[in-house]
Amino acid sequence: MAIERTLSIIKPDAVAKNVIGDIIRRFEENGLEVIGTRMTHLSAAEAGRFYAVHAGRPFYNDLCAFMSSGPVLAMVLEGKNAVLLNRQLMGATNPKEAEAGTIRAEHADTIDANAVHGSDSAENAAIEIAFFFGDLDLHSRL
Ligand code: IDP
Ligand code: MG
């Protein structure tokens, strides 16, 4: 299994619920290391650029409005198989379909307010990490 990096975002709903610590604990307990963090409040335009891959989808405007509705915590996770492992810990996009014990099953209310973002491939992870972080912001302990 390759060592990978992936981007995680704790979305505005989970920040508002004060469950940042619970979410990061799940990453750490499953062998992922947090190598960079940044709390920010995206503008709608910034959220639109981050989710440009979804431009034109029916939920795009609501997604951009939601992602800019409050502060988020972006972080880079590093570890074995980090992209897929993070997706497994997150659970399905729709929390109603998320496996019990996953972050979305525990903390998400709706498909819009679904607690976390996670990169879906190593290629997209590199693009998404560069959206929030520069090389000097990342501190690998490998
Ligand atoms: P993901 O976050 O699990 O990778 P994506 O398909 O990449 O899911 O969609 C990005 C985000 O857009 C989702 O997390 C969710 O908040 C929102 N979204 C996706 N599909 C729908 C939908 O059918 N209705 C409303 N929002 C959606
Ligand atoms: Mg996605």
mmCIF file of C-alpha atoms and ligand atoms in Angstrom:
data_model
loop_
_atom_site.group_PDB
_atom_site.id
_atom_site.type_symbol
_atom_site.label_atom_id
_atom_site.label_comp_id
_atom_site.label_asym_id
_atom_site.label_seq_id
_atom_site.Cartn_x
_atom_site.Cartn_y
_atom_site.Cartn_z
ATOM 1 C CA MET A 1 0.000 0.000 0.000
ATOM 2 C CA ALA A 2 1.382 3.370 -0.991
ATOM 3 C CA ILE A 3 1.811 6.292 1.352
ATOM 4 C CA GLU A 4 -0.603 8.948 0.111
ATOM 5 C CA ARG A 5 -1.834 12.400 1.000
ATOM 6 C CA THR A 6 -5.459 13.450 0.835
ATOM 7 C CA LEU A 7 -7.462 16.589 1.546
ATOM 8 C CA SER A 8 -10.118 16.538 4.257
ATOM 9 C CA ILE A 9 -12.481 19.410 4.973
ATOM 10 C CA ILE A 10 -14.612 19.569 8.095
ATOM 11 C CA LYS A 11 -17.653 21.351 6.652
ATOM 12 C CA PRO A 12 -19.555 24.259 8.274
ATOM 13 C CA ASP A 13 -22.210 21.998 9.845
ATOM 14 C CA ALA A 14 -19.654 19.881 11.711
ATOM 15 C CA VAL A 15 -17.617 22.935 12.775
ATOM 16 C CA ALA A 16 -20.852 24.463 14.138
ATOM 17 C CA LYS A 17 -21.580 21.228 16.056
ATOM 18 C CA ASN A 18 -18.164 21.470 17.759
ATOM 19 C CA VAL A 19 -17.082 17.999 16.649
ATOM 20 C CA ILE A 20 -13.706 18.891 15.074
ATOM 21 C CA GLY A 21 -11.906 16.907 17.759
ATOM 22 C CA ASP A 22 -14.042 13.802 17.325
ATOM 23 C CA ILE A 23 -13.426 13.791 13.568
ATOM 24 C CA ILE A 24 -9.661 14.251 13.868
ATOM 25 C CA ARG A 25 -9.539 11.521 16.542
ATOM 26 C CA ARG A 26 -11.026 9.068 14.027
ATOM 27 C CA PHE A 27 -8.301 9.920 11.510
ATOM 28 C CA GLU A 28 -5.508 9.546 14.045
ATOM 29 C CA GLU A 29 -6.885 6.319 15.528
ATOM 30 C CA ASN A 30 -6.936 4.825 12.036
ATOM 31 C CA GLY A 31 -3.304 5.613 11.298
ATOM 32 C CA LEU A 32 -3.627 8.878 9.388
ATOM 33 C CA GLU A 33 -1.395 11.787 10.387
ATOM 34 C CA VAL A 34 -2.511 15.423 10.169
ATOM 35 C CA ILE A 35 0.365 17.198 8.401
ATOM 36 C CA GLY A 36 -1.302 20.571 7.809
ATOM 37 C CA THR A 37 -4.429 22.391 8.959
ATOM 38 C CA ARG A 38 -6.119 25.647 8.073
ATOM 39 C CA MET A 39 -9.382 27.124 9.305
ATOM 40 C CA THR A 40 -10.932 29.466 6.778
ATOM 41 C CA HIS A 41 -14.293 30.904 5.789
ATOM 42 C CA LEU A 42 -14.663 30.472 2.039
ATOM 43 C CA SER A 43 -16.493 32.997 -0.093
ATOM 44 C CA ALA A 44 -19.153 31.561 -2.419
ATOM 45 C CA ALA A 45 -16.794 32.218 -5.337
ATOM 46 C CA GLU A 46 -13.961 30.305 -3.634
ATOM 47 C CA ALA A 47 -16.290 27.398 -2.869
ATOM 48 C CA GLY A 48 -17.336 27.489 -6.507
ATOM 49 C CA ARG A 49 -13.729 27.218 -7.648
ATOM 50 C CA PHE A 50 -13.047 24.352 -5.239
ATOM 51 C CA TYR A 51 -16.099 22.437 -6.513
ATOM 52 C CA ALA A 52 -15.696 23.492 -10.176
ATOM 53 C CA VAL A 53 -15.896 19.803 -11.174
ATOM 54 C CA HIS A 54 -19.586 19.927 -10.121
ATOM 55 C CA ALA A 55 -20.436 23.181 -11.985
ATOM 56 C CA GLY A 56 -23.717 22.701 -13.832
ATOM 57 C CA ARG A 57 -25.003 19.954 -11.522
ATOM 58 C CA PRO A 58 -28.423 20.765 -10.010
ATOM 59 C CA PHE A 59 -26.994 20.919 -6.480
ATOM 60 C CA TYR A 60 -23.998 23.149 -7.356
ATOM 61 C CA ASN A 61 -25.410 26.506 -6.206
ATOM 62 C CA ASP A 62 -26.712 25.064 -2.931
ATOM 63 C CA LEU A 63 -23.361 23.347 -2.372
ATOM 64 C CA CYS A 64 -21.431 26.617 -2.858
ATOM 65 C CA ALA A 65 -23.844 28.499 -0.580
ATOM 66 C CA PHE A 66 -23.535 25.840 2.119
ATOM 67 C CA MET A 67 -19.740 25.581 1.934
ATOM 68 C CA SER A 68 -19.476 29.371 2.356
ATOM 69 C CA SER A 69 -22.060 29.542 5.183
ATOM 70 C CA GLY A 70 -19.494 29.318 7.983
ATOM 71 C CA PRO A 71 -15.912 28.437 8.786
ATOM 72 C CA VAL A 72 -14.402 25.136 7.641
ATOM 73 C CA LEU A 73 -11.293 23.267 8.745
ATOM 74 C CA ALA A 74 -9.183 22.081 5.823
ATOM 75 C CA MET A 75 -6.461 19.560 6.573
ATOM 76 C CA VAL A 76 -4.013 17.290 4.825
ATOM 77 C CA LEU A 77 -3.932 13.669 5.978
ATOM 78 C CA GLU A 78 -0.957 11.430 5.252
ATOM 79 C CA GLY A 79 -0.673 7.676 5.598
ATOM 80 C CA LYS A 80 -1.003 4.294 3.944
ATOM 81 C CA ASN A 81 -3.818 4.285 1.404
ATOM 82 C CA ALA A 82 -4.937 7.684 2.743
ATOM 83 C CA VAL A 83 -7.374 8.534 -0.062
ATOM 84 C CA LEU A 84 -9.481 5.389 0.217
ATOM 85 C CA LEU A 85 -9.095 5.089 3.993
ATOM 86 C CA ASN A 86 -10.422 8.629 4.465
ATOM 87 C CA ARG A 87 -13.379 7.879 2.166
ATOM 88 C CA GLN A 88 -14.139 4.740 4.214
ATOM 89 C CA LEU A 89 -14.022 6.673 7.490
ATOM 90 C CA MET A 90 -16.304 9.374 5.998
ATOM 91 C CA GLY A 91 -19.066 7.024 4.811
ATOM 92 C CA ALA A 92 -21.418 7.513 1.866
ATOM 93 C CA THR A 93 -22.246 10.996 0.511
ATOM 94 C CA ASN A 94 -25.869 10.629 1.617
ATOM 95 C CA PRO A 95 -25.758 10.100 5.399
ATOM 96 C CA LYS A 96 -28.889 7.945 5.168
ATOM 97 C CA GLU A 97 -26.768 5.458 3.212
ATOM 98 C CA ALA A 98 -23.616 5.845 5.316
ATOM 99 C CA GLU A 99 -22.440 2.748 7.149
ATOM 100 C CA ALA A 100 -22.943 2.800 10.940
ATOM 101 C CA GLY A 101 -19.956 4.200 12.788
ATOM 102 C CA THR A 102 -18.738 6.391 9.929
ATOM 103 C CA ILE A 103 -18.305 10.153 10.323
ATOM 104 C CA ARG A 104 -21.316 10.922 8.164
ATOM 105 C CA ALA A 105 -23.518 8.359 9.934
ATOM 106 C CA GLU A 106 -22.568 9.917 13.275
ATOM 107 C CA HIS A 107 -22.484 13.626 12.464
ATOM 108 C CA ALA A 108 -24.257 14.405 9.154
ATOM 109 C CA ASP A 109 -27.899 15.386 8.860
ATOM 110 C CA THR A 110 -28.530 15.628 5.106
ATOM 111 C CA ILE A 111 -26.775 15.109 1.773
ATOM 112 C CA ASP A 112 -26.068 18.874 1.752
ATOM 113 C CA ALA A 113 -24.856 19.184 5.336
ATOM 114 C CA ASN A 114 -22.790 16.009 5.350
ATOM 115 C CA ALA A 115 -19.989 16.968 7.769
ATOM 116 C CA VAL A 116 -16.869 16.242 5.720
ATOM 117 C CA HIS A 117 -15.236 16.434 2.312
ATOM 118 C CA GLY A 118 -12.568 13.989 1.177
ATOM 119 C CA SER A 119 -10.596 13.781 -2.047
ATOM 120 C CA ASP A 120 -11.757 10.965 -4.335
ATOM 121 C CA SER A 121 -8.399 10.114 -5.971
ATOM 122 C CA ALA A 122 -4.692 10.780 -5.512
ATOM 123 C CA GLU A 123 -4.753 13.045 -8.583
ATOM 124 C CA ASN A 124 -7.602 15.169 -7.241
ATOM 125 C CA ALA A 125 -6.001 15.171 -3.790
ATOM 126 C CA ALA A 126 -2.914 16.901 -5.197
ATOM 127 C CA ILE A 127 -5.081 19.558 -6.864
ATOM 128 C CA GLU A 128 -7.244 20.060 -3.768
ATOM 129 C CA ILE A 129 -4.266 20.221 -1.394
ATOM 130 C CA ALA A 130 -2.698 22.935 -3.583
ATOM 131 C CA PHE A 131 -5.964 24.913 -3.379
ATOM 132 C CA PHE A 132 -5.501 25.399 0.384
ATOM 133 C CA PHE A 133 -1.828 24.753 1.170
ATOM 134 C CA GLY A 134 1.687 25.519 0.017
ATOM 135 C CA ASP A 135 4.615 23.141 0.494
ATOM 136 C CA LEU A 136 5.845 25.089 3.525
ATOM 137 C CA ASP A 137 2.497 24.526 5.290
ATOM 138 C CA LEU A 138 2.880 20.734 5.272
ATOM 139 C CA HIS A 139 4.908 18.863 7.892
ATOM 140 C CA SER A 140 5.326 15.171 7.152
ATOM 141 C CA ARG A 141 6.782 13.043 9.961
ATOM 142 C CA LEU A 142 7.715 10.192 7.619
HETATM 143 P P1 IDP B 1 -18.548 13.418 -1.888
HETATM 144 O O1 IDP B 1 -18.514 14.643 -0.988
HETATM 145 O O2 IDP B 1 -18.989 12.192 -1.130
HETATM 146 O O3 IDP B 1 -17.273 13.208 -2.650
HETATM 147 P P2 IDP B 1 -19.673 14.385 -4.395
HETATM 148 O O4 IDP B 1 -20.497 13.557 -5.328
HETATM 149 O O5 IDP B 1 -18.275 14.724 -4.801
HETATM 150 O O6 IDP B 1 -19.706 13.669 -2.965
HETATM 151 O O7 IDP B 1 -20.489 15.733 -4.161
HETATM 152 C C1 IDP B 1 -19.907 16.828 -3.487
HETATM 153 C C2 IDP B 1 -20.884 17.334 -2.461
HETATM 154 O O8 IDP B 1 -22.034 17.851 -3.131
HETATM 155 C C3 IDP B 1 -21.435 16.263 -1.510
HETATM 156 O O9 IDP B 1 -20.628 16.031 -0.390
HETATM 157 C C4 IDP B 1 -22.774 16.851 -1.120
HETATM 158 O O10 IDP B 1 -22.620 17.804 -0.059
HETATM 159 C C5 IDP B 1 -23.196 17.571 -2.382
HETATM 160 N N1 IDP B 1 -24.075 16.706 -3.178
HETATM 161 C C6 IDP B 1 -23.735 15.671 -3.964
HETATM 162 N N2 IDP B 1 -24.794 15.108 -4.554
HETATM 163 C C7 IDP B 1 -25.844 15.813 -4.131
HETATM 164 C C8 IDP B 1 -27.237 15.716 -4.396
HETATM 165 O O11 IDP B 1 -27.727 14.853 -5.140
HETATM 166 N N3 IDP B 1 -28.023 16.631 -3.765
HETATM 167 C C9 IDP B 1 -27.515 17.598 -2.933
HETATM 168 N N4 IDP B 1 -26.195 17.716 -2.658
HETATM 169 C C10 IDP B 1 -25.375 16.833 -3.245
HETATM 170 MG MG MG B 2 -16.404 14.281 -4.148
#
